[in-house]
Short mmCIF file of C-alpha atoms in Angstrom, two decimals:
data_model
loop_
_atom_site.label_atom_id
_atom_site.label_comp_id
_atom_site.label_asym_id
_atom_site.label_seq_id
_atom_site.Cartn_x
_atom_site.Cartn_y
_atom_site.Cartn_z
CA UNK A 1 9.04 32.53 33.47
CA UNK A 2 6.37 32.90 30.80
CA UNK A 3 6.64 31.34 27.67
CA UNK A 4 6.90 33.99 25.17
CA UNK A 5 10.34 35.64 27.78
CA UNK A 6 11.68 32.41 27.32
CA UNK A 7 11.41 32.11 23.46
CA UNK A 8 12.97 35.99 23.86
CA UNK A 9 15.64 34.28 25.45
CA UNK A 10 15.94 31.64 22.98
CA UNK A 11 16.38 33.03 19.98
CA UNK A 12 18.67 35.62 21.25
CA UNK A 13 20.61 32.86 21.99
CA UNK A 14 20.31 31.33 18.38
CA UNK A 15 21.95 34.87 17.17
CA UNK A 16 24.45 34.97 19.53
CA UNK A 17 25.14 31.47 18.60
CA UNK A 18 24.86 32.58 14.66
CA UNK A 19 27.42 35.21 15.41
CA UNK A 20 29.48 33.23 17.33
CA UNK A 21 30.20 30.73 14.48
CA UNK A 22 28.96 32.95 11.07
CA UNK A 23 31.40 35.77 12.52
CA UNK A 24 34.65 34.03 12.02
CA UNK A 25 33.65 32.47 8.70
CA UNK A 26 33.12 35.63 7.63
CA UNK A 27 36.29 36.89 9.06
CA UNK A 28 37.84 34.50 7.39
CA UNK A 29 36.15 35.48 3.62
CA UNK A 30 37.38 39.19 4.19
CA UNK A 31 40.95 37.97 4.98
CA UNK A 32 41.26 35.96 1.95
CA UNK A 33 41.91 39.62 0.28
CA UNK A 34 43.78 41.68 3.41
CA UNK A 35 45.46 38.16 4.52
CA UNK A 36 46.13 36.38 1.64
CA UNK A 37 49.39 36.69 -0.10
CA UNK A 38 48.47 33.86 -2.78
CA UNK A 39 46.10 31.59 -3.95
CA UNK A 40 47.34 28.95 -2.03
CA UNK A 41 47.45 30.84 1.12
CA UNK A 42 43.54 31.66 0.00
CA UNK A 43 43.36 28.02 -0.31
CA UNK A 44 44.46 27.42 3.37
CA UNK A 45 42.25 29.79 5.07
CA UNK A 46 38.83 29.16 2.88
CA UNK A 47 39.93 25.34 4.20
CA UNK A 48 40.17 25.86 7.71
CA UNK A 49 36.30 26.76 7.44
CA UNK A 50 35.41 24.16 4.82
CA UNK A 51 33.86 21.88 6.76
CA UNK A 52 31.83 23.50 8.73
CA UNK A 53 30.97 27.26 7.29
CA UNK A 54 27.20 25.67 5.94
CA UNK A 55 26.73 24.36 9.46
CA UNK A 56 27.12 27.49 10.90
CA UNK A 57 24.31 29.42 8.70
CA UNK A 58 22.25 26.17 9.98
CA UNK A 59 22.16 29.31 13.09
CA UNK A 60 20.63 31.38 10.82
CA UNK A 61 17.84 29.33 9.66
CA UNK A 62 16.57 28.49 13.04
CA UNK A 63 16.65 31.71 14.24
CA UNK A 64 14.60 33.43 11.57
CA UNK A 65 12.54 30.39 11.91
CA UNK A 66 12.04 30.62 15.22
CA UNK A 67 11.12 33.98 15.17
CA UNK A 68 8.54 33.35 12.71
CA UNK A 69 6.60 30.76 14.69
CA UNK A 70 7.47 32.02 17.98
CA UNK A 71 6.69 36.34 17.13
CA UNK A 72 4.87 35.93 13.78
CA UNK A 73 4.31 39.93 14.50
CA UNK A 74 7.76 40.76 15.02
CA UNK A 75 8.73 38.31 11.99
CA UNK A 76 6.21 40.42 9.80
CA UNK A 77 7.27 44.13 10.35
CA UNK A 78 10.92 42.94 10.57
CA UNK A 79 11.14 41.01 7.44
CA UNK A 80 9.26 43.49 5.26
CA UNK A 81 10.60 47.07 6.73
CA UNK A 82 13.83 45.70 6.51
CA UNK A 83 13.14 44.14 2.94
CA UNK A 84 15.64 45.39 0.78
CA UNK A 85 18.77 45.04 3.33
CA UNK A 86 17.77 41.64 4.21
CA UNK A 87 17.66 40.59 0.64
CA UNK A 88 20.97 41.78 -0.19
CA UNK A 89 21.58 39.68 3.10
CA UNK A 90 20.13 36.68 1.31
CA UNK A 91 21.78 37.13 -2.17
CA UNK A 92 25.14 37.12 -0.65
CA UNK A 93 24.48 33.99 1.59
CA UNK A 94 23.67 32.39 -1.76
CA UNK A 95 26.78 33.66 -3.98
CA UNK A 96 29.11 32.98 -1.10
CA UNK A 97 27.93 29.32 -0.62
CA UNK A 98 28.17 28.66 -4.83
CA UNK A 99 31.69 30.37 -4.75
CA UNK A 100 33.06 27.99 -1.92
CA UNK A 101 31.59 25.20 -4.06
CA UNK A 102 32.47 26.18 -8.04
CA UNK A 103 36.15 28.37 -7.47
CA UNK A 104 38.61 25.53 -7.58
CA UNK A 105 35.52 23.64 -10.14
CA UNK A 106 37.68 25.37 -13.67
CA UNK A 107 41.52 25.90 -13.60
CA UNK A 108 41.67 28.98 -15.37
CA UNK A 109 42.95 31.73 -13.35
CA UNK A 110 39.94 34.11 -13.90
CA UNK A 111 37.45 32.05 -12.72
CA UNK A 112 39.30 31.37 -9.60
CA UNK A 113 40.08 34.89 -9.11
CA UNK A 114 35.96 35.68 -9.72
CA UNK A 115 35.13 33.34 -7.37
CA UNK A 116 37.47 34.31 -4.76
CA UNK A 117 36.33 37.89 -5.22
CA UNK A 118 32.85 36.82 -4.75
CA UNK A 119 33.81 35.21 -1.84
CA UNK A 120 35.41 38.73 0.04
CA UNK A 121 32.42 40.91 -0.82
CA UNK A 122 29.51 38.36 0.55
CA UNK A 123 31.75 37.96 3.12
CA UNK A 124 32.11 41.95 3.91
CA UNK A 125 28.89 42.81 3.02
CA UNK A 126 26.44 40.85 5.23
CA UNK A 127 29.30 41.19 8.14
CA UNK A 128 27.98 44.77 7.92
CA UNK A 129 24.57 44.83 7.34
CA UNK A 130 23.60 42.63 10.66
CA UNK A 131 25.17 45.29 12.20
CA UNK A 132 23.01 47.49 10.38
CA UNK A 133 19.73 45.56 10.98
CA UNK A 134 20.21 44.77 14.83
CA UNK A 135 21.19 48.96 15.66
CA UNK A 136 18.22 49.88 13.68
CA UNK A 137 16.28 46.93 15.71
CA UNK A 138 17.49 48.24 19.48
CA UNK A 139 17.20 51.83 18.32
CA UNK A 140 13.80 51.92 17.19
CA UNK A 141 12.31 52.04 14.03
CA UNK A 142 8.87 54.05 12.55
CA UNK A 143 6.23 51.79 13.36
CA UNK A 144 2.59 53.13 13.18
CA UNK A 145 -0.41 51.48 15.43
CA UNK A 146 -1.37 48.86 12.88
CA UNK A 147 2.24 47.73 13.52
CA UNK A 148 3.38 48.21 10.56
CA UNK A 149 6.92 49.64 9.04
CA UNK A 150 6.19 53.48 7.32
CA UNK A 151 9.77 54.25 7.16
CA UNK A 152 11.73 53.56 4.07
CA UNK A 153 15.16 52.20 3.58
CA UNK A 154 17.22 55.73 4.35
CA UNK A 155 15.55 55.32 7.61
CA UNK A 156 17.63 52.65 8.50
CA UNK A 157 20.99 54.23 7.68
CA UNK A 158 20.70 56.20 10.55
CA UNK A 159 24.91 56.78 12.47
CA UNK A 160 23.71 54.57 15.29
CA UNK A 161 23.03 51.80 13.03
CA UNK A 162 26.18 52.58 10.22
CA UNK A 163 28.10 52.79 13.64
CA UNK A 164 26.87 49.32 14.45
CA UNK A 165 27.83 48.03 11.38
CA UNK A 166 31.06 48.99 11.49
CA UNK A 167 31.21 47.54 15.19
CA UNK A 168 30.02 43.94 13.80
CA UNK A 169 32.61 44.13 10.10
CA UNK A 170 35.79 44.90 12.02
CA UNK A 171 34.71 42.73 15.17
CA UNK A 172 33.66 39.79 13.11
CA UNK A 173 37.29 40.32 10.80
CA UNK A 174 39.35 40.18 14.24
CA UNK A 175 37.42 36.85 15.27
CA UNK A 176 38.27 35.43 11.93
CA UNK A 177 41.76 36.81 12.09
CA UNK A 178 42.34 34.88 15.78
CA UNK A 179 40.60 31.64 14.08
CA UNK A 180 42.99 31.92 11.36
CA UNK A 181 45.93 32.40 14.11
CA UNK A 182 44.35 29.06 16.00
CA UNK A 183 43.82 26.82 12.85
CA UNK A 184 46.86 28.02 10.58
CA UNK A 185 50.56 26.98 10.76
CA UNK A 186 53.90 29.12 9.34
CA UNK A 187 53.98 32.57 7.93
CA UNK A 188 50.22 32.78 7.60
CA UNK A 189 49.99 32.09 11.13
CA UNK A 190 51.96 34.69 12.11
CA UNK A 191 50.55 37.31 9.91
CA UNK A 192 47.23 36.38 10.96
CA UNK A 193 48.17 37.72 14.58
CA UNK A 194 49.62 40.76 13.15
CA UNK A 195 46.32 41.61 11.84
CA UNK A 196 44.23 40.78 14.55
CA UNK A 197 46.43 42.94 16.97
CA UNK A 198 45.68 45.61 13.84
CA UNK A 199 41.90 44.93 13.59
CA UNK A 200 41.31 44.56 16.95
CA UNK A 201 42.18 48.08 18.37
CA UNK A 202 40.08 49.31 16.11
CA UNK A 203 37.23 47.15 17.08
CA UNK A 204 37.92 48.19 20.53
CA UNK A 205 37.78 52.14 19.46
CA UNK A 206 34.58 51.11 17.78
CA UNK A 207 32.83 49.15 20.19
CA UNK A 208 33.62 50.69 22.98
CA UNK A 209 31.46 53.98 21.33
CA UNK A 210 28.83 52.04 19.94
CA UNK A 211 28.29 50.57 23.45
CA UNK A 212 28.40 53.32 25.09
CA UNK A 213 26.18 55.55 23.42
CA UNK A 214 23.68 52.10 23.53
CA UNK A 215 24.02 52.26 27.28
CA UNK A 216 22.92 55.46 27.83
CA UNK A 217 20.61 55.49 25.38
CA UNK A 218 18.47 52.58 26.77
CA UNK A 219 20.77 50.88 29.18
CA UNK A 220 20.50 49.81 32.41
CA UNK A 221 22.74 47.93 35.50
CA UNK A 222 22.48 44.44 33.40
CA UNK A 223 23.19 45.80 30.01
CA UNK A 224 26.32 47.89 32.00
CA UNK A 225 27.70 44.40 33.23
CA UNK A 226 27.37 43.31 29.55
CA UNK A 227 29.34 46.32 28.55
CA UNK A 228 31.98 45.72 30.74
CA UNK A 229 32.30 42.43 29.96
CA UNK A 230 32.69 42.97 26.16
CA UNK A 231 35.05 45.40 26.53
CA UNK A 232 37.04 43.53 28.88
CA UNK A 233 37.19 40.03 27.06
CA UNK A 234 38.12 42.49 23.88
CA UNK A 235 41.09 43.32 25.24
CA UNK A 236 42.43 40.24 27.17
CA UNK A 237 41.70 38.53 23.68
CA UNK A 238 44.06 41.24 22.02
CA UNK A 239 46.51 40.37 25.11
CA UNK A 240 46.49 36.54 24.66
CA UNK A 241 46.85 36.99 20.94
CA UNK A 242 50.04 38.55 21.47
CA UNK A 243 51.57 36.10 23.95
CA UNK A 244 50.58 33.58 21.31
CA UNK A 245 47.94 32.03 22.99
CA UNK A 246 45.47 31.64 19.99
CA UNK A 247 43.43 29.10 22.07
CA UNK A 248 42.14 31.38 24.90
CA UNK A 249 42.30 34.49 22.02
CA UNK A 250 39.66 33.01 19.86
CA UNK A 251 37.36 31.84 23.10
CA UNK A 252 37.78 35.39 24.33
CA UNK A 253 36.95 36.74 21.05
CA UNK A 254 33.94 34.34 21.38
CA UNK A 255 32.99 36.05 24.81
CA UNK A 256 33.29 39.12 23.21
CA UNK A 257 30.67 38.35 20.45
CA UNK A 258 28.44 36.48 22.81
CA UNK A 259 28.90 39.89 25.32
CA UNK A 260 27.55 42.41 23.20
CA UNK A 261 24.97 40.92 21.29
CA UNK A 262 23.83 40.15 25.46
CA UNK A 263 24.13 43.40 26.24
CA UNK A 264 21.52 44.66 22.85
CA UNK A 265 18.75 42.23 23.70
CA UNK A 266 19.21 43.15 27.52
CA UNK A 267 18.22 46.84 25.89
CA UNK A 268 15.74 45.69 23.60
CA UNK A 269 13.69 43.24 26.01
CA UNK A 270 10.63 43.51 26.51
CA UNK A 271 10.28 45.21 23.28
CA UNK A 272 11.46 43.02 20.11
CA UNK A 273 11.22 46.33 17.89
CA UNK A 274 10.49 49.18 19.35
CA UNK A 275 8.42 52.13 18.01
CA UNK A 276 10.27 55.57 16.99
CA UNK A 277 6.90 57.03 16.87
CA UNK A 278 5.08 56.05 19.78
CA UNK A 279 6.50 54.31 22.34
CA UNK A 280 2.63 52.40 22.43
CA UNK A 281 3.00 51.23 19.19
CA UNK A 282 6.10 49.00 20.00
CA UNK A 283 6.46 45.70 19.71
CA UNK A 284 6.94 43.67 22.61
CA UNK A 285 7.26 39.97 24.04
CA UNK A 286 3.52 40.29 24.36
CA UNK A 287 2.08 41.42 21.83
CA UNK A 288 3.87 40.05 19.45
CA UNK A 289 3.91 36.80 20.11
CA UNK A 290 2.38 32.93 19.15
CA UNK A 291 -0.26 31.59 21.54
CA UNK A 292 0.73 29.37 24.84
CA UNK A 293 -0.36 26.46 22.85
CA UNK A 294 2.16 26.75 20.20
CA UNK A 295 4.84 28.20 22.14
CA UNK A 296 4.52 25.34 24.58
CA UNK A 297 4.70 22.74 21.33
CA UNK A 298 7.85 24.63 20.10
CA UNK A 299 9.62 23.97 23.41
CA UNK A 300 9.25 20.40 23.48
CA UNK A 301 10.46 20.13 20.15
CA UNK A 302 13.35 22.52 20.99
CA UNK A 303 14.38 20.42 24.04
CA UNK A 304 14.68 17.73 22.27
CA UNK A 305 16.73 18.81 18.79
CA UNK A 306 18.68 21.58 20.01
CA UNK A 307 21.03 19.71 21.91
CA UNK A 308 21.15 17.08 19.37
CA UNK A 309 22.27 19.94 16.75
CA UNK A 310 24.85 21.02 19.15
CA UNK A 311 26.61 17.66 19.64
CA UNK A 312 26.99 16.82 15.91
CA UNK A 313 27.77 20.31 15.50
CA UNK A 314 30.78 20.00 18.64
CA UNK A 315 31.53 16.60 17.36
CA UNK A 316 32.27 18.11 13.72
CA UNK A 317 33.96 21.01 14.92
CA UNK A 318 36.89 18.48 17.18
CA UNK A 319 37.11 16.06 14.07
CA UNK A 320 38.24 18.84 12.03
CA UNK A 321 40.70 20.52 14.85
CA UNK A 322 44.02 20.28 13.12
CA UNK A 323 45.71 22.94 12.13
CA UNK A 324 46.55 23.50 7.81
CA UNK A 325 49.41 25.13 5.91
CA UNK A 326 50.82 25.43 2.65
CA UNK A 327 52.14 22.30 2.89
CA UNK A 328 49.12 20.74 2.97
CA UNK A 329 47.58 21.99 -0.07
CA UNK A 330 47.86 19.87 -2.33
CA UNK A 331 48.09 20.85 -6.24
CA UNK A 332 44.39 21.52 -7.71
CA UNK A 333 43.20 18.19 -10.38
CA UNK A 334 41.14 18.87 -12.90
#
């Protein structure tokens, strides 16, 4: 396999990874509002991703990175077509990290009630927006021959890509629902299936068109076998969330995630954004990519820190395995 398919292959796997873990965290920020009952019970779930929510964005940064050494082409027309969307991407990232950090910093109740509201809408917002940018990225956007973006922002609020959004929001919300079933104990924990039972059929109504209409748009036999997959580890997820199985819920909610963003960059490849103007004018693997030389330099380095990344990040993840209740909050010093 050539170099550039394999950094294709690589930093689809640092998004699916990203989604993976950023999904549930920002699950968990929307439920703080639809879960919530309380400020303690907001307490509980913004704990069960305390220690490890900044980790997870650690995703984020390495695949933007990547793609910036790896497809400096692709990085370019990406990042600045998709300026403005991608910024408010940024902004929230920023806000949502300082509200984890300064809400419990004051006692007074309006601070903590800022902070927690903070916390819901960065968590909403960029939940829908990647769906946003990745629909507009497998669709096709106006790219001229100079391969440069001539659209402008409206372009990108096509239905495909609102549909999309909506597809990663309520998905991402049920994933962080099931983690809240898997790390929560008492009412909370029982509430927290409720909802995911809720959210989920709707993700499955959702997905299950938004894949669709990607499949025969630009599908083909591997992107069907992604398709199925999704759909099917959807609904055994919904099934073992109902038997009480939170366990094998959350890891099929997992497969689920790691299923359909599969099945969009089995669509997209060999293009990384594809032109709505002329199909000669997209960007692909090729010609949007780094030279052998630093490709090949990148994979050495990958080899050796990627795995190192993903131990400490495993290792982190089983330390802080227990499960957390009201009973463990304990009350706030100041």
């Amino acid at each position: 396999m050539e170099l550039h398919n394999v950094w294709f292959v690589l930093i689809a796997f640092l998004w699916i990874g990203y989604f993976f873990l950023e999904g549930f965290d920002f699950g968990i920020g929307i439920l703080t509002r639809l879960l919530a009952r309380d400020r303690t019970e907001k307490r509980v779930l913004i704990n069960t991703i305390g220690p490890v929510w900044d980790g997870n964005e650690v995703w984020l940064l390495t695949a933007g990175a990547s793609t910036f050494a790896a497809f400096p082409e692709w990085y370019a027309t990406l990042f600045s077509g998709f300026y403005l969307p991608l910024l408010v991407i940024l902004v929230c990232l920023i806000i949502r990290g300082v509200a984890f950090e300064y809400r419990v910093k004051r006692p007074e109740e309006h601070w903590q009630r800022n902070w927690e509201t903070a916390i819901f809408w960065t968590s909403l917002i960029p939940a829908f927006l990647w769906g946003v940018a990745f629909g507009n990225i497998v669709r096709g956007v106006k790219i001229d021959a100079e391969f440069e973006y001539v659209g402008n922002v409206w372009d990108l609020l096509n239905p495909y890509a609102l549909l999309g959004g909506l597809v990663t929001l309520t998905l991402f919300t049920f994933h962080g629902a099931v983690f809240a079933a898997l790390k929560t104990v008492g009412d909370i924990r029982d509430r927290a299936r409720q909802t995911a039972l809720r959210v989920g059929l709707l993700t499955a109504v959702l997905a299950l068109v938004f894949l669709g209409w990607t499949q025969i748009d630009s599908g083909d036999g591997a992107s069907l076998v992604a398709m199925v997959v999704t759909v099917a580890a959807l609904v055994a997820a919904l099934v073992a969330n109902q038997a009480g199985r939170e366990g094998w819920s959350f890891a099929l909610s997992g497969v689920t995630i790691v299923a359909a963003v599969t099945m969009l960059f089995l669509t997209l490849f060999p293009n990384v954004m594809p032109s709505t103007l002329n199909a000669e004018w997209s960007l692909t693997v090729t010609n949007a990519s780094s030279s052998d030389y630093t490709l090949t330099i990148m994979t050495w380095l990958t080899v050796i820190a990627l795995p190192l990344v993903m131990l400490y990040q495993g290792w982190t993840y089983w330390v802080f395995r227990k499960r957390i209740g009201t009973q463990h909050i304990a009350d706030p010093v100041h």
